[in-house]
Tab-separated table of N, CA and C in Angstrom:
chain	number	residue	atom	x	y	z
A	7	UNK	N	4.039	-19.658	13.228
A	7	UNK	CA	4.893	-19.158	12.186
A	7	UNK	C	4.009	-18.723	11.033
A	8	UNK	N	4.356	-17.642	10.377
A	8	UNK	CA	3.539	-17.091	9.301
A	8	UNK	C	4.365	-16.964	8.029
A	9	UNK	N	3.772	-17.332	6.898
A	9	UNK	CA	4.431	-17.172	5.599
A	9	UNK	C	3.558	-16.291	4.724
A	10	UNK	N	4.191	-15.450	3.924
A	10	UNK	CA	3.459	-14.550	3.038
A	10	UNK	C	3.924	-14.719	1.605
A	11	UNK	N	3.052	-14.411	0.673
A	11	UNK	CA	3.409	-14.341	-0.744
A	11	UNK	C	2.923	-13.001	-1.255
A	12	UNK	N	3.749	-12.300	-1.980
A	12	UNK	CA	3.361	-11.010	-2.535
A	12	UNK	C	3.993	-10.901	-3.909
A	13	UNK	N	3.181	-10.803	-4.922
A	13	UNK	CA	3.718	-10.721	-6.274
A	13	UNK	C	2.727	-9.954	-7.144
A	14	UNK	N	3.191	-8.905	-7.810
A	14	UNK	CA	2.356	-8.185	-8.760
A	14	UNK	C	3.090	-8.136	-10.090
A	15	UNK	N	2.337	-7.947	-11.142
A	15	UNK	CA	2.951	-7.889	-12.462
A	15	UNK	C	3.395	-6.461	-12.761
A	16	UNK	N	4.304	-6.329	-13.709
A	16	UNK	CA	4.751	-4.993	-14.098
A	16	UNK	C	3.601	-4.214	-14.728
A	17	UNK	N	2.667	-4.901	-15.374
A	17	UNK	CA	1.500	-4.234	-15.958
A	17	UNK	C	0.620	-3.645	-14.861
A	18	UNK	N	0.433	-4.376	-13.771
A	18	UNK	CA	-0.354	-3.856	-12.648
A	18	UNK	C	0.310	-2.624	-12.047
A	19	UNK	N	1.626	-2.672	-11.910
A	19	UNK	CA	2.353	-1.518	-11.373
A	19	UNK	C	2.211	-0.322	-12.311
A	20	UNK	N	2.299	-0.548	-13.605
A	20	UNK	CA	2.148	0.541	-14.577
A	20	UNK	C	0.730	1.106	-14.539
A	21	UNK	N	-0.279	0.241	-14.419
A	21	UNK	CA	-1.669	0.706	-14.325
A	21	UNK	C	-1.889	1.548	-13.077
A	22	UNK	N	-1.279	1.121	-11.971
A	22	UNK	CA	-1.414	1.869	-10.724
A	22	UNK	C	-0.747	3.234	-10.847
A	23	UNK	N	0.406	3.263	-11.473
A	23	UNK	CA	1.098	4.542	-11.681
A	23	UNK	C	0.261	5.462	-12.567
A	24	UNK	N	-0.407	4.909	-13.565
A	24	UNK	CA	-1.285	5.697	-14.431
A	24	UNK	C	-2.449	6.284	-13.631
A	25	UNK	N	-3.020	5.489	-12.721
A	25	UNK	CA	-4.119	5.976	-11.873
A	25	UNK	C	-3.650	7.144	-11.004
A	26	UNK	N	-2.447	7.042	-10.469
A	26	UNK	CA	-1.909	8.120	-9.639
A	26	UNK	C	-1.740	9.379	-10.477
A	27	UNK	N	-1.243	9.241	-11.698
A	27	UNK	CA	-1.080	10.390	-12.594
A	27	UNK	C	-2.422	11.043	-12.899
A	28	UNK	N	-3.436	10.225	-13.162
A	28	UNK	CA	-4.783	10.749	-13.427
A	28	UNK	C	-5.302	11.519	-12.215
A	29	UNK	N	-5.062	10.985	-11.039
A	29	UNK	CA	-5.514	11.636	-9.815
A	29	UNK	C	-4.840	12.999	-9.647
A	30	UNK	N	-3.544	13.071	-9.936
A	30	UNK	CA	-2.824	14.346	-9.833
A	30	UNK	C	-3.382	15.363	-10.831
A	31	UNK	N	-3.706	14.910	-12.031
A	31	UNK	CA	-4.299	15.808	-13.032
A	31	UNK	C	-5.657	16.321	-12.563
A	32	UNK	N	-6.473	15.442	-11.973
A	32	UNK	CA	-7.770	15.867	-11.465
A	32	UNK	C	-7.604	16.906	-10.356
A	33	UNK	N	-6.634	16.702	-9.501
A	33	UNK	CA	-6.398	17.655	-8.412
A	33	UNK	C	-6.013	19.021	-8.970
A	34	UNK	N	-5.159	19.040	-9.963
A	34	UNK	CA	-4.744	20.307	-10.564
A	34	UNK	C	-5.922	21.034	-11.184
A	35	UNK	N	-6.839	20.305	-11.794
A	35	UNK	CA	-8.035	20.927	-12.374
A	35	UNK	C	-8.902	21.583	-11.295
A	36	UNK	N	-8.777	21.107	-10.065
A	36	UNK	CA	-9.521	21.678	-8.938
A	36	UNK	C	-8.718	22.755	-8.218
A	37	UNK	N	-7.538	23.071	-8.757
A	37	UNK	CA	-6.713	24.114	-8.153
A	37	UNK	C	-5.839	23.630	-7.009
A	38	UNK	N	-5.712	22.325	-6.862
A	38	UNK	CA	-4.871	21.745	-5.808
A	38	UNK	C	-3.550	21.332	-6.452
A	39	UNK	N	-2.467	21.931	-5.982
A	39	UNK	CA	-1.153	21.629	-6.549
A	39	UNK	C	-0.233	20.965	-5.542
A	40	UNK	N	-0.692	20.817	-4.315
A	40	UNK	CA	0.099	20.144	-3.295
A	40	UNK	C	-0.706	18.950	-2.789
A	41	UNK	N	-0.223	17.762	-3.076
A	41	UNK	CA	-0.909	16.573	-2.623
A	41	UNK	C	0.074	15.425	-2.450
A	42	UNK	N	-0.318	14.493	-1.624
A	42	UNK	CA	0.423	13.253	-1.420
A	42	UNK	C	-0.484	12.115	-1.851
A	43	UNK	N	0.063	11.170	-2.571
A	43	UNK	CA	-0.706	10.010	-3.001
A	43	UNK	C	0.106	8.761	-2.685
A	44	UNK	N	-0.524	7.799	-2.071
A	44	UNK	CA	0.119	6.497	-1.895
A	44	UNK	C	-0.827	5.448	-2.459
A	45	UNK	N	-0.264	4.514	-3.194
A	45	UNK	CA	-1.062	3.477	-3.827
A	45	UNK	C	-0.403	2.131	-3.569
A	46	UNK	N	-1.209	1.122	-3.297
A	46	UNK	CA	-0.667	-0.200	-3.009
A	46	UNK	C	-1.473	-1.289	-3.698
A	47	UNK	N	-0.779	-2.348	-4.029
A	47	UNK	CA	-1.402	-3.584	-4.483
A	47	UNK	C	-0.820	-4.689	-3.619
A	48	UNK	N	-1.669	-5.480	-3.042
A	48	UNK	CA	-1.218	-6.628	-2.269
A	48	UNK	C	-1.979	-7.848	-2.746
A	49	UNK	N	-1.231	-8.846	-3.152
A	49	UNK	CA	-1.859	-10.082	-3.598
A	49	UNK	C	-1.035	-11.235	-3.061
A	50	UNK	N	-1.695	-12.218	-2.585
A	50	UNK	CA	-0.995	-13.389	-2.092
A	50	UNK	C	-1.792	-14.055	-0.997
A	51	UNK	N	-1.111	-14.794	-0.181
A	51	UNK	CA	-1.801	-15.443	0.906
A	51	UNK	C	-0.921	-15.466	2.134
A	52	UNK	N	-1.564	-15.708	3.222
A	52	UNK	CA	-0.897	-15.754	4.514
A	52	UNK	C	-1.245	-17.093	5.142
A	53	UNK	N	-0.235	-17.753	5.652
A	53	UNK	CA	-0.425	-19.035	6.316
A	53	UNK	C	0.068	-18.900	7.748
A	54	UNK	N	-0.794	-19.187	8.706
A	54	UNK	CA	-0.400	-19.207	10.114
A	54	UNK	C	-0.387	-20.658	10.572
A	55	UNK	N	0.762	-21.086	11.102
A	55	UNK	CA	0.912	-22.438	11.622
A	55	UNK	C	1.321	-22.328	13.082
A	56	UNK	N	0.675	-23.103	13.912
A	56	UNK	CA	1.018	-23.116	15.342
A	56	UNK	C	0.980	-24.548	15.824
A	57	UNK	N	2.082	-24.973	16.428
A	57	UNK	CA	2.211	-26.322	16.961
A	57	UNK	C	1.943	-27.377	15.878
A	58	UNK	N	2.411	-27.090	14.676
A	58	UNK	CA	2.300	-28.050	13.577
A	58	UNK	C	0.963	-28.089	12.874
A	59	UNK	N	0.044	-27.231	13.270
A	59	UNK	CA	-1.291	-27.227	12.661
A	59	UNK	C	-1.572	-25.874	12.013
A	60	UNK	N	-2.273	-25.912	10.902
A	60	UNK	CA	-2.647	-24.673	10.214
A	60	UNK	C	-3.761	-24.003	11.006
A	61	UNK	N	-3.498	-22.778	11.434
A	61	UNK	CA	-4.530	-22.009	12.129
A	61	UNK	C	-5.312	-21.146	11.160
A	62	UNK	N	-4.625	-20.694	10.119
A	62	UNK	CA	-5.284	-19.784	9.187
A	62	UNK	C	-4.602	-19.854	7.824
A	63	UNK	N	-5.384	-19.869	6.780
A	63	UNK	CA	-4.907	-19.726	5.408
A	63	UNK	C	-5.798	-18.662	4.785
A	64	UNK	N	-5.224	-17.512	4.488
A	64	UNK	CA	-6.003	-16.366	4.042
A	64	UNK	C	-5.461	-15.859	2.714
A	65	UNK	N	-6.330	-15.706	1.731
A	65	UNK	CA	-5.946	-15.145	0.441
A	65	UNK	C	-6.238	-13.651	0.446
A	66	UNK	N	-5.308	-12.868	-0.074
A	66	UNK	CA	-5.442	-11.415	-0.116
A	66	UNK	C	-5.331	-10.943	-1.556
A	67	UNK	N	-6.216	-10.055	-1.940
A	67	UNK	CA	-6.151	-9.415	-3.251
A	67	UNK	C	-6.678	-7.992	-3.064
A	68	UNK	N	-5.818	-7.118	-2.568
A	68	UNK	CA	-6.233	-5.767	-2.207
A	68	UNK	C	-5.536	-4.719	-3.057
A	69	UNK	N	-6.275	-3.678	-3.333
A	69	UNK	CA	-5.728	-2.481	-3.966
A	69	UNK	C	-6.255	-1.303	-3.169
A	70	UNK	N	-5.428	-0.285	-3.004
A	70	UNK	CA	-5.879	0.891	-2.257
A	70	UNK	C	-5.125	2.116	-2.732
A	71	UNK	N	-5.792	3.241	-2.631
A	71	UNK	CA	-5.178	4.516	-2.968
A	71	UNK	C	-5.572	5.518	-1.897
A	72	UNK	N	-4.577	6.185	-1.327
A	72	UNK	CA	-4.798	7.206	-0.305
A	72	UNK	C	-4.320	8.540	-0.855
A	73	UNK	N	-5.097	9.583	-0.597
A	73	UNK	CA	-4.724	10.914	-1.080
A	73	UNK	C	-4.875	11.925	0.046
A	74	UNK	N	-3.901	12.795	0.147
A	74	UNK	CA	-3.963	13.921	1.069
A	74	UNK	C	-3.726	15.183	0.260
A	75	UNK	N	-4.660	16.120	0.333
A	75	UNK	CA	-4.510	17.393	-0.384
A	75	UNK	C	-4.217	18.494	0.624
A	76	UNK	N	-3.449	19.455	0.176
A	76	UNK	CA	-3.119	20.621	0.992
A	76	UNK	C	-3.652	21.842	0.267
A	77	UNK	N	-4.626	22.485	0.878
A	77	UNK	CA	-5.235	23.687	0.331
A	77	UNK	C	-4.810	24.830	1.245
A	78	UNK	N	-3.734	25.489	0.865
A	78	UNK	CA	-3.147	26.473	1.767
A	78	UNK	C	-2.578	25.735	2.962
A	79	UNK	N	-3.034	26.097	4.149
A	79	UNK	CA	-2.591	25.425	5.374
A	79	UNK	C	-3.667	24.492	5.923
A	80	UNK	N	-4.580	24.108	5.043
A	80	UNK	CA	-5.635	23.167	5.416
A	80	UNK	C	-5.355	21.838	4.732
A	81	UNK	N	-5.720	20.761	5.407
A	81	UNK	CA	-5.393	19.427	4.917
A	81	UNK	C	-6.632	18.549	4.929
A	82	UNK	N	-6.784	17.737	3.880
A	82	UNK	CA	-7.881	16.773	3.820
A	82	UNK	C	-7.399	15.475	3.218
A	83	UNK	N	-7.882	14.364	3.743
A	83	UNK	CA	-7.460	13.047	3.259
A	83	UNK	C	-8.660	12.175	2.956
A	84	UNK	N	-8.499	11.303	1.972
A	84	UNK	CA	-9.522	10.324	1.626
A	84	UNK	C	-8.817	9.114	1.023
A	85	UNK	N	-9.518	7.995	0.989
A	85	UNK	CA	-8.938	6.793	0.408
A	85	UNK	C	-10.016	6.008	-0.312
A	86	UNK	N	-9.558	5.095	-1.167
A	86	UNK	CA	-10.491	4.259	-1.902
A	86	UNK	C	-9.832	2.921	-2.226
A	87	UNK	N	-10.613	1.867	-2.154
A	87	UNK	CA	-10.144	0.564	-2.609
A	87	UNK	C	-10.686	0.267	-4.000
A	88	UNK	N	-11.550	1.129	-4.470
A	88	UNK	CA	-12.076	1.062	-5.837
A	88	UNK	C	-11.225	2.022	-6.670
A	89	UNK	N	-10.494	1.500	-7.637
A	89	UNK	CA	-9.592	2.343	-8.417
A	89	UNK	C	-10.186	2.768	-9.760
A	90	UNK	N	-11.506	2.726	-9.862
A	90	UNK	CA	-12.142	3.215	-11.087
A	90	UNK	C	-12.020	4.735	-11.132
A	91	UNK	N	-12.126	5.299	-12.317
A	91	UNK	CA	-12.024	6.742	-12.483
A	91	UNK	C	-13.083	7.458	-11.651
A	92	UNK	N	-14.300	6.933	-11.633
A	92	UNK	CA	-15.385	7.538	-10.855
A	92	UNK	C	-15.044	7.556	-9.365
A	93	UNK	N	-14.551	6.449	-8.841
A	93	UNK	CA	-14.223	6.373	-7.415
A	93	UNK	C	-13.064	7.301	-7.066
A	94	UNK	N	-12.081	7.414	-7.952
A	94	UNK	CA	-10.956	8.303	-7.678
A	94	UNK	C	-11.383	9.764	-7.730
A	95	UNK	N	-12.311	10.086	-8.622
A	95	UNK	CA	-12.858	11.441	-8.676
A	95	UNK	C	-13.576	11.756	-7.360
A	96	UNK	N	-14.353	10.797	-6.859
A	96	UNK	CA	-15.040	10.989	-5.579
A	96	UNK	C	-14.041	11.159	-4.442
A	97	UNK	N	-12.961	10.389	-4.457
A	97	UNK	CA	-11.959	10.478	-3.385
A	97	UNK	C	-11.301	11.853	-3.376
A	98	UNK	N	-10.945	12.363	-4.546
A	98	UNK	CA	-10.299	13.679	-4.583
A	98	UNK	C	-11.285	14.759	-4.178
A	99	UNK	N	-12.543	14.622	-4.585
A	99	UNK	CA	-13.575	15.585	-4.173
A	99	UNK	C	-13.735	15.593	-2.649
A	100	UNK	N	-13.761	14.404	-2.056
A	100	UNK	CA	-13.918	14.312	-0.600
A	100	UNK	C	-12.716	14.903	0.122
A	101	UNK	N	-11.521	14.601	-0.359
A	101	UNK	CA	-10.318	15.155	0.279
A	101	UNK	C	-10.331	16.680	0.201
A	102	UNK	N	-10.741	17.224	-0.945
A	102	UNK	CA	-10.813	18.684	-1.097
A	102	UNK	C	-11.874	19.283	-0.177
A	103	UNK	N	-13.034	18.624	-0.065
A	103	UNK	CA	-14.095	19.098	0.821
A	103	UNK	C	-13.649	19.085	2.280
A	104	UNK	N	-12.971	18.016	2.666
A	104	UNK	CA	-12.476	17.923	4.044
A	104	UNK	C	-11.485	19.047	4.315
A	105	UNK	N	-10.602	19.311	3.360
A	105	UNK	CA	-9.594	20.368	3.541
A	105	UNK	C	-10.252	21.729	3.738
A	106	UNK	N	-11.355	21.969	3.032
A	106	UNK	CA	-12.034	23.260	3.159
A	106	UNK	C	-12.605	23.485	4.551
A	107	UNK	N	-12.946	22.397	5.242
A	107	UNK	CA	-13.600	22.530	6.541
A	107	UNK	C	-12.678	22.269	7.730
A	108	UNK	N	-11.414	22.030	7.483
A	108	UNK	CA	-10.495	21.843	8.610
A	108	UNK	C	-9.862	23.183	8.970
A	109	UNK	N	-9.379	23.259	10.172
A	109	UNK	CA	-8.720	24.483	10.612
A	109	UNK	C	-7.336	24.606	9.996
A	110	UNK	N	-6.884	25.828	9.871
A	110	UNK	CA	-5.547	26.047	9.335
A	110	UNK	C	-4.506	25.628	10.362
A	111	UNK	N	-3.419	25.084	9.870
A	111	UNK	CA	-2.318	24.651	10.721
A	111	UNK	C	-1.027	25.060	10.038
A	112	UNK	N	-0.224	25.852	10.711
A	112	UNK	CA	1.009	26.351	10.098
A	112	UNK	C	2.003	25.233	9.795
A	113	UNK	N	1.784	24.053	10.348
A	113	UNK	CA	2.693	22.919	10.088
A	113	UNK	C	2.227	22.052	8.928
A	114	UNK	N	1.026	22.284	8.414
A	114	UNK	CA	0.551	21.496	7.276
A	114	UNK	C	1.251	21.932	6.009
A	115	UNK	N	1.417	20.991	5.109
A	115	UNK	CA	1.981	21.290	3.801
A	115	UNK	C	3.141	20.369	3.484
A	116	UNK	N	3.492	20.379	2.226
A	116	UNK	CA	4.616	19.557	1.778
A	116	UNK	C	5.924	20.286	2.025
A	117	UNK	N	6.989	19.530	2.103
A	117	UNK	CA	8.317	20.125	2.242
A	117	UNK	C	8.675	20.864	0.955
A	118	UNK	N	9.556	21.818	1.053
A	118	UNK	CA	10.032	22.526	-0.136
A	118	UNK	C	10.722	21.531	-1.066
A	119	UNK	N	10.687	21.817	-2.351
A	119	UNK	CA	11.193	20.894	-3.360
A	119	UNK	C	12.631	20.459	-3.096
A	120	UNK	N	13.475	21.364	-2.614
A	120	UNK	CA	14.879	21.011	-2.391
A	120	UNK	C	15.051	19.978	-1.268
A	121	UNK	N	14.014	19.771	-0.467
A	121	UNK	CA	14.096	18.784	0.609
A	121	UNK	C	13.453	17.442	0.238
A	122	UNK	N	12.870	17.355	-0.948
A	122	UNK	CA	12.202	16.124	-1.368
A	122	UNK	C	13.188	15.183	-2.058
A	123	UNK	N	12.956	13.896	-1.919
A	123	UNK	CA	13.796	12.886	-2.572
A	123	UNK	C	13.229	12.582	-3.956
A	124	UNK	N	14.107	12.495	-4.923
A	124	UNK	CA	13.694	12.145	-6.280
A	124	UNK	C	14.407	10.901	-6.792
A	125	UNK	N	15.550	10.589	-6.244
A	125	UNK	CA	16.294	9.387	-6.611
A	125	UNK	C	16.300	8.460	-5.406
A	126	UNK	N	15.612	7.351	-5.554
A	126	UNK	CA	15.459	6.435	-4.435
A	126	UNK	C	16.436	5.279	-4.575
A	127	UNK	N	17.086	4.915	-3.506
A	127	UNK	CA	18.003	3.772	-3.576
A	127	UNK	C	17.216	2.465	-3.675
A	128	UNK	N	17.790	1.492	-4.312
A	128	UNK	CA	17.197	0.166	-4.337
A	128	UNK	C	17.600	-0.516	-3.038
A	129	UNK	N	16.657	-0.684	-2.145
A	129	UNK	CA	16.945	-1.272	-0.835
A	129	UNK	C	16.928	-2.801	-0.875
A	130	UNK	N	16.673	-3.358	-2.058
A	130	UNK	CA	16.706	-4.809	-2.241
A	130	UNK	C	15.797	-5.512	-1.229
A	131	UNK	N	14.529	-5.084	-1.173
A	131	UNK	CA	13.597	-5.613	-0.191
A	131	UNK	C	12.510	-6.512	-0.786
A	132	UNK	N	12.491	-6.670	-2.095
A	132	UNK	CA	11.397	-7.396	-2.740
A	132	UNK	C	11.842	-8.814	-3.074
A	133	UNK	N	11.297	-9.790	-2.371
A	133	UNK	CA	11.617	-11.190	-2.594
A	133	UNK	C	10.329	-12.014	-2.634
A	134	UNK	N	9.611	-11.973	-3.735
A	134	UNK	CA	8.366	-12.743	-3.790
A	134	UNK	C	8.660	-14.246	-3.827
A	135	UNK	N	7.815	-15.005	-3.180
A	135	UNK	CA	7.920	-16.457	-3.214
A	135	UNK	C	6.809	-16.976	-4.094
A	136	UNK	N	7.151	-17.807	-5.016
A	136	UNK	CA	6.145	-18.424	-5.873
A	136	UNK	C	5.841	-19.809	-5.322
A	137	UNK	N	5.060	-19.845	-4.264
A	137	UNK	CA	4.715	-21.085	-3.581
A	137	UNK	C	3.226	-21.357	-3.689
A	138	UNK	N	2.891	-22.618	-3.780
A	138	UNK	CA	1.481	-22.989	-3.679
A	138	UNK	C	1.096	-22.925	-2.203
A	139	UNK	N	-0.187	-22.877	-1.890
A	139	UNK	CA	-0.575	-22.878	-0.473
A	139	UNK	C	-0.027	-24.096	0.280
A	140	UNK	N	-0.039	-25.264	-0.343
A	140	UNK	CA	0.474	-26.450	0.356
A	140	UNK	C	1.979	-26.340	0.598
A	141	UNK	N	2.724	-25.757	-0.338
A	141	UNK	CA	4.160	-25.542	-0.129
A	141	UNK	C	4.395	-24.524	0.986
A	142	UNK	N	3.584	-23.488	1.043
A	142	UNK	CA	3.726	-22.478	2.097
A	142	UNK	C	3.426	-23.077	3.467
A	143	UNK	N	2.421	-23.942	3.526
A	143	UNK	CA	2.099	-24.613	4.790
A	143	UNK	C	3.281	-25.464	5.239
A	144	UNK	N	3.830	-26.215	4.336
A	144	UNK	CA	4.977	-27.067	4.678
A	144	UNK	C	6.183	-26.237	5.103
A	145	UNK	N	6.441	-25.135	4.414
A	145	UNK	CA	7.559	-24.246	4.769
A	145	UNK	C	7.353	-23.661	6.162
A	146	UNK	N	6.130	-23.248	6.462
A	146	UNK	CA	5.838	-22.687	7.784
A	146	UNK	C	6.012	-23.736	8.875
A	147	UNK	N	5.584	-24.966	8.602
A	147	UNK	CA	5.763	-26.044	9.582
A	147	UNK	C	7.243	-26.321	9.831
A	148	UNK	N	8.038	-26.342	8.754
A	148	UNK	CA	9.478	-26.575	8.893
A	148	UNK	C	10.139	-25.435	9.671
A	149	UNK	N	9.733	-24.224	9.398
A	149	UNK	CA	10.314	-23.080	10.109
A	149	UNK	C	9.966	-23.134	11.595
A	150	UNK	N	8.740	-23.540	11.893
A	150	UNK	CA	8.338	-23.631	13.289
A	150	UNK	C	9.167	-24.683	14.028
A	151	UNK	N	9.552	-25.726	13.344
A	151	UNK	CA	10.320	-26.812	13.959
A	151	UNK	C	11.819	-26.518	14.029
A	152	UNK	N	12.285	-25.473	13.352
A	152	UNK	CA	13.714	-25.159	13.364
A	152	UNK	C	14.148	-24.863	14.799
A	153	UNK	N	15.267	-25.445	15.244
A	153	UNK	CA	15.689	-25.280	16.654
A	153	UNK	C	15.827	-23.835	17.092
A	154	UNK	N	16.290	-22.956	16.209
A	154	UNK	CA	16.482	-21.561	16.616
A	154	UNK	C	15.167	-20.815	16.836
A	155	UNK	N	14.058	-21.390	16.404
A	155	UNK	CA	12.766	-20.733	16.600
A	155	UNK	C	11.890	-21.451	17.632
A	156	UNK	N	12.375	-22.529	18.190
A	156	UNK	CA	11.586	-23.253	19.183
A	156	UNK	C	11.544	-22.472	20.490
A	157	UNK	N	10.330	-22.221	20.981
A	157	UNK	CA	10.201	-21.490	22.244
A	157	UNK	C	9.504	-22.325	23.303
A	158	UNK	N	9.215	-23.560	22.995
A	158	UNK	CA	8.535	-24.417	23.981
A	158	UNK	C	9.230	-25.736	24.088
């Protein structure tokens, strides 16, 4: 049985959004007006329990930014786990360089604006647990022992 914790602060989310905005501005300065950016922050830990024993307790503190640029019908992608301005500049440069050397594909490119979503529904999917590692271990052990999850 595995338990996860994922919790970020609103300040971290705002900082990440600012980094994405900076990246878009850098792309525009390079003449790239069509790009996709995904950014993530993952912090927490993972507890794996099997047969009542802890198999793994892993702490995670990851940040990542992925960018795909579309230069005409050419596409280039790059990513970085370093969110400094210098690293993001390098990532956009690499994505642009890759796009210049890829073959044209009539299917590359972003959808027309009228097909893009701008209002996203709240899917109510965020439920962070504020558990200590020892509480997470105990929760995982209890879940493993629950009759509906017993497979042996």
